CSV table of C-alpha atoms in Angstrom, one decimal:
chain,number,residue,atom,x,y,z
A,644,MET,CA,-4.4,-32.9,-11.2
A,645,GLU,CA,-3.5,-32.7,-7.5
A,646,ALA,CA,-1.1,-29.9,-8.2
A,647,LEU,CA,-4.0,-27.7,-9.3
A,648,TYR,CA,-6.0,-28.2,-6.0
A,649,PRO,CA,-4.5,-25.1,-4.4
A,650,ILE,CA,-5.6,-23.0,-7.3
A,651,ILE,CA,-9.1,-24.4,-7.2
A,652,ILE,CA,-9.2,-23.8,-3.4
A,653,LEU,CA,-7.9,-20.2,-4.0
A,654,PHE,CA,-10.9,-19.3,-6.3
A,655,VAL,CA,-13.4,-21.0,-4.0
A,656,LEU,CA,-12.1,-18.8,-1.1
A,657,PHE,CA,-12.3,-15.8,-3.4
A,658,PHE,CA,-16.0,-16.5,-4.1
A,659,LEU,CA,-16.6,-17.0,-0.4
A,660,ASN,CA,-15.3,-13.4,0.1
A,661,ILE,CA,-12.3,-14.5,2.1
A,662,PRO,CA,-9.7,-11.6,2.3
A,663,ILE,CA,-7.2,-12.1,-0.5
A,664,ALA,CA,-4.2,-12.5,1.8
A,665,PHE,CA,-5.8,-15.3,3.8
A,666,ALA,CA,-7.1,-17.0,0.6
A,667,LEU,CA,-3.6,-17.1,-0.8
A,668,MET,CA,-2.0,-18.3,2.4
A,669,GLY,CA,-4.7,-20.9,3.1
A,670,SER,CA,-4.5,-22.4,-0.4
A,671,ALA,CA,-0.7,-22.5,-0.2
A,672,LEU,CA,-0.7,-24.1,3.2
A,673,PHE,CA,-3.1,-26.8,2.0
A,674,TYR,CA,-0.4,-27.7,-0.6
A,675,PHE,CA,2.5,-27.8,1.9
A,676,ILE,CA,0.5,-29.6,4.6
A,677,PHE,CA,-1.4,-32.2,2.5
A,678,LEU,CA,0.3,-32.5,-0.9
A,679,ASN,CA,4.0,-31.8,-0.4
A,680,THR,CA,4.7,-33.4,3.0
A,681,THR,CA,8.4,-33.5,2.3
A,682,MET,CA,8.7,-29.7,2.6
A,683,SER,CA,9.5,-28.5,6.1
A,684,MET,CA,7.0,-25.9,7.4
A,685,ASP,CA,10.0,-23.9,8.6
A,686,MET,CA,10.9,-23.3,5.0
A,687,VAL,CA,7.4,-22.2,4.2
A,688,ILE,CA,7.4,-19.7,7.1
A,689,GLN,CA,10.8,-18.5,6.1
A,690,GLN,CA,9.5,-17.8,2.6
A,691,PHE,CA,6.6,-15.7,4.1
A,692,VAL,CA,9.0,-13.7,6.3
A,693,THR,CA,11.8,-13.1,3.9
A,694,SER,CA,9.6,-12.3,0.9
A,695,VAL,CA,9.3,-8.7,2.0
A,696,GLU,CA,12.8,-8.3,3.3
A,697,SER,CA,13.8,-6.4,0.2
A,698,PHE,CA,15.2,-2.8,0.1
A,699,PRO,CA,13.1,-1.8,-3.1
A,700,TYR,CA,9.9,-2.7,-1.2
A,701,LEU,CA,10.6,0.2,1.2
A,702,ALA,CA,9.4,2.4,-1.7
A,703,VAL,CA,5.8,1.2,-1.1
A,704,PRO,CA,5.3,2.6,2.4
A,705,PHE,CA,7.0,5.8,1.5
A,706,PHE,CA,4.8,6.5,-1.5
A,707,ILE,CA,1.7,5.5,0.5
A,708,MET,CA,2.8,8.0,3.1
A,709,VAL,CA,3.1,10.7,0.4
A,710,GLY,CA,-0.6,10.2,-0.4
A,711,SER,CA,-1.6,10.5,3.2
A,712,VAL,CA,0.5,13.6,3.9
A,713,MET,CA,-1.0,15.2,0.8
A,714,ASN,CA,-4.5,15.0,2.2
A,715,TYR,CA,-3.6,17.0,5.3
A,716,SER,CA,-1.0,19.4,3.8
A,717,GLY,CA,-3.2,21.4,1.5
A,718,ILE,CA,-1.6,19.9,-1.6
A,719,SER,CA,-4.8,18.2,-2.8
A,720,GLU,CA,-6.7,21.5,-2.3
A,721,GLU,CA,-4.3,23.4,-4.5
A,722,LEU,CA,-4.4,20.7,-7.1
A,723,MET,CA,-8.2,20.9,-7.2
A,724,ASN,CA,-8.0,24.7,-7.6
A,725,MET,CA,-5.5,24.2,-10.5
A,726,ALA,CA,-7.8,21.6,-12.2
A,727,GLU,CA,-10.8,24.0,-11.8
A,728,VAL,CA,-8.9,26.9,-13.4
A,729,LEU,CA,-7.9,24.7,-16.4
A,730,ALA,CA,-11.1,22.7,-17.0
A,731,GLY,CA,-14.0,24.5,-15.2
A,732,HIS,CA,-15.1,26.3,-18.3
A,733,MET,CA,-15.6,23.1,-20.3
A,734,LYS,CA,-19.0,21.4,-20.9
A,735,GLY,CA,-19.6,19.4,-17.7
A,736,GLY,CA,-17.6,21.8,-15.5
A,737,LEU,CA,-16.9,20.0,-12.2
A,738,ALA,CA,-17.1,16.6,-13.9
A,739,GLN,CA,-14.2,17.7,-16.1
A,740,VAL,CA,-12.4,19.0,-13.1
A,741,ASN,CA,-12.9,15.6,-11.5
A,742,CYS,CA,-11.1,13.8,-14.4
A,743,LEU,CA,-8.2,16.3,-14.5
A,744,LEU,CA,-7.8,16.3,-10.7
A,745,SER,CA,-7.4,12.5,-10.7
A,746,ALA,CA,-4.6,12.8,-13.3
A,747,MET,CA,-2.8,15.4,-11.1
A,748,MET,CA,-3.4,13.4,-8.0
A,749,GLY,CA,-2.0,10.3,-9.7
A,750,GLY,CA,1.5,11.9,-9.6
A,751,ILE,CA,1.3,12.2,-5.9
A,752,SER,CA,-1.1,9.7,-4.2
A,753,GLY,CA,-0.8,6.9,-6.7
A,754,SER,CA,-3.8,5.1,-5.1
A,755,ALA,CA,-7.1,4.7,-6.9
A,756,ASN,CA,-9.1,4.1,-3.7
A,757,ALA,CA,-7.5,7.1,-1.9
A,758,ASP,CA,-8.3,9.3,-4.9
A,759,ALA,CA,-11.8,7.9,-5.1
A,760,ALA,CA,-12.5,8.5,-1.4
A,761,MET,CA,-11.0,12.0,-1.4
A,762,GLU,CA,-13.0,13.2,-4.5
A,763,SER,CA,-16.2,11.5,-3.2
A,764,LYS,CA,-16.0,13.6,-0.1
A,765,ILE,CA,-14.8,16.9,-1.7
A,766,LEU,CA,-16.1,17.1,-5.3
A,767,VAL,CA,-19.2,14.9,-5.4
A,768,PRO,CA,-21.3,17.1,-3.0
A,769,GLU,CA,-20.4,20.1,-5.1
A,770,MET,CA,-21.3,18.3,-8.3
A,771,ILE,CA,-24.7,17.4,-6.9
A,772,LYS,CA,-25.3,21.0,-5.9
A,773,LYS,CA,-24.5,22.0,-9.5
A,774,GLY,CA,-27.2,19.7,-10.8
A,775,PHE,CA,-25.3,16.5,-11.6
A,776,SER,CA,-27.1,13.3,-10.7
A,777,LYS,CA,-25.7,11.5,-7.7
A,778,GLU,CA,-25.2,8.3,-9.9
A,779,PHE,CA,-23.3,10.2,-12.6
A,780,SER,CA,-21.1,12.0,-10.1
A,781,ALA,CA,-20.2,8.6,-8.5
A,782,ALA,CA,-19.5,7.1,-11.9
A,783,VAL,CA,-17.2,9.9,-13.0
A,784,THR,CA,-15.4,9.8,-9.6
A,785,ALA,CA,-14.8,6.1,-9.7
A,786,ALA,CA,-13.8,6.0,-13.4
A,787,SER,CA,-11.4,9.0,-13.1
A,788,SER,CA,-9.7,7.4,-10.1
A,789,ALA,CA,-8.5,4.6,-12.4
A,790,VAL,CA,-6.0,7.0,-13.7
A,791,SER,CA,-4.2,7.6,-10.4
A,792,PRO,CA,-2.2,4.3,-10.2
A,793,VAL,CA,-1.2,4.5,-13.8
A,794,ILE,CA,0.5,7.9,-13.5
A,795,PRO,CA,3.7,7.8,-11.4
A,796,PRO,CA,4.4,7.1,-8.6
A,797,GLY,CA,1.6,4.5,-8.3
A,798,THR,CA,2.5,1.5,-6.1
A,799,ASN,CA,1.3,-0.9,-8.8
A,800,LEU,CA,4.0,0.5,-11.1
A,801,ILE,CA,6.6,-0.3,-8.4
A,802,LEU,CA,5.3,-3.8,-7.7
A,803,TYR,CA,5.2,-4.7,-11.4
A,804,ALA,CA,8.7,-3.4,-12.0
A,805,LEU,CA,10.0,-5.5,-9.1
A,806,ILE,CA,8.1,-8.6,-10.3
A,807,ALA,CA,9.1,-8.2,-14.0
A,808,ASN,CA,12.7,-7.1,-13.2
A,809,VAL,CA,12.4,-3.9,-15.2
A,810,PRO,CA,13.8,-0.5,-14.0
A,811,VAL,CA,11.3,1.3,-11.8
A,812,GLY,CA,12.3,4.6,-13.4
A,813,ASP,CA,11.4,3.3,-16.9
A,814,MET,CA,8.1,1.9,-15.6
A,815,PHE,CA,7.3,5.3,-14.1
A,816,LEU,CA,8.0,7.0,-17.5
A,817,ALA,CA,5.8,4.4,-19.3
A,818,GLY,CA,2.8,5.3,-17.1
A,819,TYR,CA,2.5,8.9,-18.4
A,820,THR,CA,1.2,8.2,-21.9
A,821,PRO,CA,-1.6,5.7,-21.0
A,822,GLY,CA,-2.5,8.0,-18.0
A,823,ILE,CA,-2.9,11.0,-20.3
A,824,LEU,CA,-4.9,9.0,-22.8
A,825,MET,CA,-7.2,7.7,-20.1
A,826,THR,CA,-7.8,11.2,-18.8
A,827,ALA,CA,-8.5,12.5,-22.3
A,828,ALA,CA,-10.9,9.6,-23.1
A,829,MET,CA,-12.9,10.3,-20.0
A,830,MET,CA,-13.0,14.0,-20.5
A,831,VAL,CA,-14.4,13.4,-24.0
A,832,THR,CA,-17.0,11.1,-22.5
A,833,VAL,CA,-18.0,13.7,-19.9
A,834,TYR,CA,-18.3,16.3,-22.7
A,835,ILE,CA,-20.6,14.1,-24.8
A,836,ILE,CA,-22.8,13.1,-21.8
A,837,SER,CA,-22.9,16.7,-20.5
A,838,LYS,CA,-23.9,18.1,-23.8
A,839,LYS,CA,-26.7,15.6,-24.1
A,840,ARG,CA,-28.0,16.3,-20.6
A,841,GLY,CA,-27.3,20.0,-20.3
A,842,TYR,CA,-24.7,19.9,-17.5
A,843,GLU,CA,-23.2,23.4,-17.4
A,844,PRO,CA,-19.6,24.6,-16.8
A,845,SER,CA,-18.6,25.7,-13.3
A,846,ARG,CA,-16.9,28.8,-14.7
A,847,GLU,CA,-18.6,31.3,-16.9
A,848,ARG,CA,-15.6,31.7,-19.2
A,849,MET,CA,-12.1,30.2,-19.8
A,850,ALA,CA,-9.6,31.4,-17.3
A,851,ARG,CA,-7.4,34.2,-18.4
A,852,PRO,CA,-3.6,33.6,-18.8
A,853,VAL,CA,-3.0,35.7,-15.7
A,854,GLU,CA,-5.3,33.5,-13.6
A,855,ILE,CA,-3.7,30.4,-14.8
A,856,ILE,CA,-0.2,31.7,-14.1
A,857,LYS,CA,-1.2,32.8,-10.6
A,858,GLN,CA,-2.7,29.4,-9.8
A,859,THR,CA,0.2,27.6,-11.3
A,860,ILE,CA,2.6,29.5,-8.9
A,861,LYS,CA,0.4,28.5,-6.0
A,862,SER,CA,0.2,24.8,-7.1
A,863,ILE,CA,3.8,24.5,-8.4
A,864,TRP,CA,5.0,22.8,-5.2
A,865,ALA,CA,2.4,20.1,-5.6
A,866,LEU,CA,3.0,19.7,-9.3
A,867,ALA,CA,6.8,19.5,-8.9
A,868,ILE,CA,6.6,16.3,-6.8
A,869,PRO,CA,6.2,13.7,-9.5
A,870,PHE,CA,8.6,15.5,-11.9
A,871,GLY,CA,11.2,15.8,-9.2
A,872,ILE,CA,10.9,12.0,-8.4
A,873,ILE,CA,11.3,11.1,-12.1
A,874,MET,CA,14.2,13.4,-12.8
A,875,GLY,CA,16.0,12.4,-9.6
A,876,MET,CA,15.9,8.8,-10.6
A,877,ARG,CA,16.7,9.4,-14.3
A,878,ILE,CA,19.9,11.3,-13.4
A,879,GLY,CA,20.9,8.9,-10.7
A,880,VAL,CA,20.5,11.3,-7.7
A,881,PHE,CA,18.5,8.7,-5.8
A,882,THR,CA,17.0,5.2,-6.1
A,883,PRO,CA,13.2,4.6,-6.2
A,884,THR,CA,13.2,3.9,-2.4
A,885,GLU,CA,15.2,7.0,-1.7
A,886,ALA,CA,12.9,8.9,-4.0
A,887,GLY,CA,9.9,7.9,-1.8
A,888,GLY,CA,11.7,9.2,1.3
A,889,VAL,CA,12.6,12.5,-0.4
A,890,ALA,CA,9.0,12.9,-1.6
A,891,VAL,CA,7.7,12.4,2.0
A,892,PHE,CA,10.2,14.9,3.3
A,893,PHE,CA,9.3,17.4,0.6
A,894,CYS,CA,5.5,17.0,1.3
A,895,PHE,CA,6.1,17.7,5.0
A,896,LEU,CA,8.0,20.8,4.2
A,897,VAL,CA,5.3,22.1,1.8
A,898,GLY,CA,2.6,21.3,4.3
A,899,PHE,CA,4.3,22.9,7.3
A,900,PHE,CA,6.0,25.9,5.8
A,901,ILE,CA,4.4,26.8,2.4
A,902,TYR,CA,0.7,25.9,2.5
A,903,LYS,CA,0.8,25.8,6.4
A,904,LYS,CA,-2.2,23.4,6.5
A,905,LEU,CA,-0.2,20.5,8.1
A,906,LYS,CA,-0.2,20.4,11.9
A,907,LEU,CA,1.6,18.3,14.5
A,908,HIS,CA,-1.5,16.6,15.5
A,909,HIS,CA,-1.9,15.2,11.9
A,910,ILE,CA,1.4,13.2,12.2
A,911,PRO,CA,0.0,10.3,14.3
A,912,ILE,CA,-3.0,10.1,11.9
A,913,ILE,CA,-0.7,10.0,8.9
A,914,LEU,CA,1.5,7.3,10.5
A,915,MET,CA,-1.5,5.2,11.4
A,916,GLU,CA,-3.0,5.5,7.8
A,917,THR,CA,0.4,4.6,6.4
A,918,VAL,CA,0.9,1.6,8.6
A,919,LYS,CA,-2.6,0.2,7.9
A,920,SER,CA,-2.3,0.6,4.1
A,921,THR,CA,1.3,-0.7,4.0
A,922,GLY,CA,0.3,-3.7,6.2
A,923,ALA,CA,-2.6,-4.5,3.8
A,924,VAL,CA,-0.2,-4.4,0.8
A,925,MET,CA,2.7,-6.2,2.4
A,926,ILE,CA,0.6,-9.2,3.7
A,927,ILE,CA,-0.8,-9.7,0.2
A,928,ILE,CA,2.8,-9.6,-1.2
A,929,ALA,CA,4.1,-12.1,1.4
A,930,SER,CA,1.1,-14.4,0.9
A,931,ALA,CA,1.5,-14.2,-2.9
A,932,LYS,CA,5.2,-15.1,-2.6
A,933,VAL,CA,4.4,-18.3,-0.6
A,934,PHE,CA,1.7,-19.1,-3.2
A,935,GLY,CA,4.3,-18.4,-5.9
A,936,TYR,CA,6.7,-20.8,-4.1
A,937,TYR,CA,4.1,-23.6,-4.5
A,938,MET,CA,3.7,-22.7,-8.2
A,939,THR,CA,7.4,-22.7,-8.8
A,940,LEU,CA,7.8,-26.2,-7.2
A,941,GLU,CA,5.0,-27.5,-9.4
A,942,ARG,CA,6.4,-25.7,-12.5
A,943,ILE,CA,3.0,-24.0,-13.1
A,944,PRO,CA,4.5,-20.9,-14.7
A,945,GLN,CA,6.3,-23.0,-17.3
A,946,PHE,CA,3.1,-25.0,-17.9
A,947,ILE,CA,1.2,-21.8,-18.6
A,948,THR,CA,3.9,-20.4,-20.8
A,949,ASN,CA,4.0,-23.6,-22.8
A,950,SER,CA,0.2,-23.7,-23.1
A,951,LEU,CA,0.0,-20.2,-24.3
A,952,MET,CA,2.8,-20.8,-26.8
A,953,ASN,CA,1.1,-23.9,-28.1
A,954,PHE,CA,-2.2,-22.0,-28.4
A,955,THR,CA,-0.6,-19.3,-30.6
A,956,ASP,CA,2.8,-18.0,-31.7
A,957,ASN,CA,1.3,-14.6,-32.6
A,958,LYS,CA,2.0,-12.1,-30.0
A,959,PHE,CA,-1.0,-9.9,-30.9
A,960,VAL,CA,-3.4,-12.9,-30.5
A,961,LEU,CA,-1.6,-13.7,-27.2
A,962,LEU,CA,-2.1,-10.2,-25.9
A,963,MET,CA,-5.8,-10.3,-26.9
A,964,VAL,CA,-6.2,-13.6,-25.0
A,965,ILE,CA,-4.4,-12.2,-21.9
A,966,ASN,CA,-6.5,-9.0,-22.0
A,967,LEU,CA,-9.7,-11.1,-22.0
A,968,LEU,CA,-8.3,-13.2,-19.2
A,969,LEU,CA,-7.3,-10.1,-17.1
A,970,LEU,CA,-10.7,-8.4,-17.7
A,971,PHE,CA,-12.5,-11.5,-16.5
A,972,VAL,CA,-10.2,-12.0,-13.5
A,973,GLY,CA,-10.5,-8.3,-12.7
A,974,MET,CA,-14.3,-8.7,-12.2
A,975,PHE,CA,-13.5,-11.0,-9.2
A,976,ILE,CA,-10.1,-10.1,-7.9
A,977,GLU,CA,-8.8,-6.7,-6.6
A,978,GLY,CA,-6.2,-5.2,-9.0
A,979,GLY,CA,-3.2,-5.3,-6.7
A,980,ALA,CA,-3.8,-8.9,-5.8
A,981,ALA,CA,-4.3,-9.8,-9.5
A,982,LEU,CA,-0.9,-8.1,-10.2
A,983,VAL,CA,1.1,-10.1,-7.6
A,984,ILE,CA,-0.6,-13.4,-8.5
A,985,LEU,CA,-0.7,-13.2,-12.3
A,986,ALA,CA,2.3,-11.1,-13.4
A,987,PRO,CA,4.9,-13.8,-12.4
A,988,LEU,CA,2.9,-16.3,-14.5
A,989,LEU,CA,2.3,-14.1,-17.6
A,990,VAL,CA,5.5,-12.2,-17.9
A,991,PRO,CA,7.6,-15.2,-19.0
A,992,ALA,CA,5.0,-16.1,-21.7
A,993,VAL,CA,4.9,-12.6,-23.2
A,994,LYS,CA,8.7,-12.3,-23.1
A,995,ALA,CA,9.0,-15.6,-25.0
A,996,LEU,CA,7.0,-14.1,-27.9
A,997,GLY,CA,9.1,-11.0,-28.0
A,998,VAL,CA,6.7,-8.6,-26.1
A,999,ASP,CA,8.6,-5.9,-24.2
A,1000,PRO,CA,8.0,-6.5,-20.5
A,1001,LEU,CA,7.7,-2.7,-20.0
A,1002,HIS,CA,5.0,-2.6,-22.7
A,1003,PHE,CA,3.2,-5.5,-21.0
A,1004,GLY,CA,3.4,-3.7,-17.7
A,1005,VAL,CA,1.4,-0.8,-19.2
A,1006,ILE,CA,-1.2,-3.2,-20.6
A,1007,PHE,CA,-1.5,-5.1,-17.3
A,1008,ILE,CA,-1.9,-2.1,-15.1
A,1009,VAL,CA,-4.4,-0.3,-17.4
A,1010,ASN,CA,-6.4,-3.6,-17.6
A,1011,ILE,CA,-6.6,-4.2,-13.8
A,1012,MET,CA,-7.7,-0.6,-13.2
A,1013,ILE,CA,-10.7,-1.2,-15.5
A,1014,GLY,CA,-11.4,-4.2,-13.3
A,1015,GLY,CA,-11.7,-1.9,-10.3
A,1016,LEU,CA,-14.9,-0.4,-11.9
A,1017,THR,CA,-16.7,-3.6,-12.7
A,1018,PRO,CA,-18.9,-5.7,-10.6
A,1019,PRO,CA,-19.0,-7.9,-8.5
A,1020,PHE,CA,-15.8,-6.9,-6.7
A,1021,GLY,CA,-14.6,-3.6,-8.2
A,1022,SER,CA,-12.8,-1.8,-5.3
A,1023,MET,CA,-13.3,1.8,-6.6
A,1024,MET,CA,-16.9,0.9,-7.3
A,1025,PHE,CA,-17.5,-0.1,-3.7
A,1026,THR,CA,-15.5,2.8,-2.3
A,1027,VAL,CA,-17.4,5.4,-4.2
A,1028,CYS,CA,-20.9,3.8,-3.8
A,1029,SER,CA,-20.5,3.4,-0.1
A,1030,ILE,CA,-19.3,7.0,0.5
A,1031,VAL,CA,-21.8,8.7,-1.9
A,1032,GLY,CA,-24.7,6.4,-1.0
A,1033,VAL,CA,-25.5,5.2,-4.5
A,1034,ARG,CA,-27.1,1.8,-5.4
A,1035,LEU,CA,-24.9,-0.5,-7.6
A,1036,GLU,CA,-27.7,-0.6,-10.2
A,1037,GLY,CA,-27.6,3.1,-10.7
A,1038,PHE,CA,-23.8,3.3,-10.7
A,1039,ILE,CA,-23.5,0.5,-13.3
A,1040,LYS,CA,-25.9,2.3,-15.6
A,1041,GLU,CA,-23.8,5.5,-15.5
A,1042,VAL,CA,-20.3,4.0,-15.5
A,1043,TRP,CA,-20.5,1.8,-18.7
A,1044,PRO,CA,-19.7,4.7,-21.1
A,1045,PHE,CA,-16.5,5.4,-19.1
A,1046,ILE,CA,-15.6,1.7,-19.2
A,1047,LEU,CA,-16.0,1.7,-22.9
A,1048,ALA,CA,-13.7,4.7,-23.2
A,1049,LEU,CA,-11.1,3.0,-21.1
A,1050,LEU,CA,-11.3,-0.2,-23.2
A,1051,VAL,CA,-10.6,1.9,-26.3
A,1052,VAL,CA,-7.4,3.2,-24.5
A,1053,LEU,CA,-6.5,-0.4,-23.5
A,1054,PHE,CA,-6.9,-1.5,-27.1
A,1055,LEU,CA,-4.7,1.4,-28.3
A,1056,VAL,CA,-1.8,0.8,-25.8
A,1057,THR,CA,-2.0,-3.0,-26.4
A,1058,TYR,CA,-1.5,-2.9,-30.1
A,1059,SER,CA,0.7,0.2,-30.5
A,1060,GLU,CA,3.9,-0.3,-28.5
A,1061,SER,CA,5.2,3.0,-30.0
A,1062,ILE,CA,2.3,4.9,-28.3
A,1063,ALA,CA,2.4,2.9,-25.1
A,1064,LEU,CA,6.2,3.5,-24.7
A,1065,PHE,CA,6.5,6.9,-26.3
A,1066,ILE,CA,8.1,8.7,-23.4
A,1067,PRO,CA,10.5,5.9,-22.4
A,1068,ASN,CA,11.6,5.5,-26.0
A,1069,LEU,CA,12.0,9.3,-26.3
A,1070,LEU,CA,14.4,9.4,-23.3
A,1071,ARG,CA,16.4,6.2,-24.0
């Protein structure tokens, strides 16, 4: 029973709203100070320091920087124009653009909160001017931002690949199908709600082929980034870490010399944003590694695997149980933190029952993104509500149809491996 005290302490700290990194570190230190007195504290500190001394982790700050550069280089503006040309004529107009833009942004920013913040500042005011309610605009923005980390090169895809020991390139490819399904599900939801409420298109008619071609030429540099990353890794031109560096360099070139929106005075701002975001991610990873060290010593992953195996030997039942667990945990723990804590525990169990770890990665990441929309601690929910100025009660009333739509996609990718891994299987 004593071995479970750190886990109990961890959840107590969560409910006290202690930052996730400090909660992980505090509960792990309790174990090493009071329960495992034979372990030298030097070893514990060494685990904390060396846990992020890994070359593949360099991909994280690079891709975070890509998202930051994008906001100052004009890339996000061109993507929004492209989305408006493609979807502005549909029922719901700017709400449809909101959904499509998140899918396009996902290939570059890979961050749900960055996407939610950007669209809250740029699109939501325009949606309100067009007659959309503030609560509905906030709900669409938060829900659509759930797509961004699912479509490559989301940092969650990188973290899961490193934890589960699967190729980052394959994990990237696996993200496209669920990302497209999530986007389609939300656009259908927007259409149904817009038809019921009379929300009008932002364009009088569908864009002519000439308009689409002209905007595609303008946006091609932004659209080429994710495909260049994937193709470069697939043909072995560069590693995931090198792909991040190439993407940053390419974004700078596009911002300075093609769109000409990026200026020298933006560089310190970009660097500061990158350092802050990277620091937040890395301290969580380091703290989770120390917490994982405690769990390894107490053989907790093996205990969980055996418990799940004893509960059921049917992989479909196991996936249902895990989905329910993740949906519950996602209500209280931020998605990235849930990933680094739970993936090392659950991956061995699903592998033991024959579930492809790549397939489970898709399930896991879609699941934790739904958690970002749900109270009480949904990160995208808080981001959008604070920027837009919406009460949580109004937001929750408007967001539930989108959560249901995303749950349908989660069910589909959970129980159809062929759909979830359609693109990786196609290219294997």
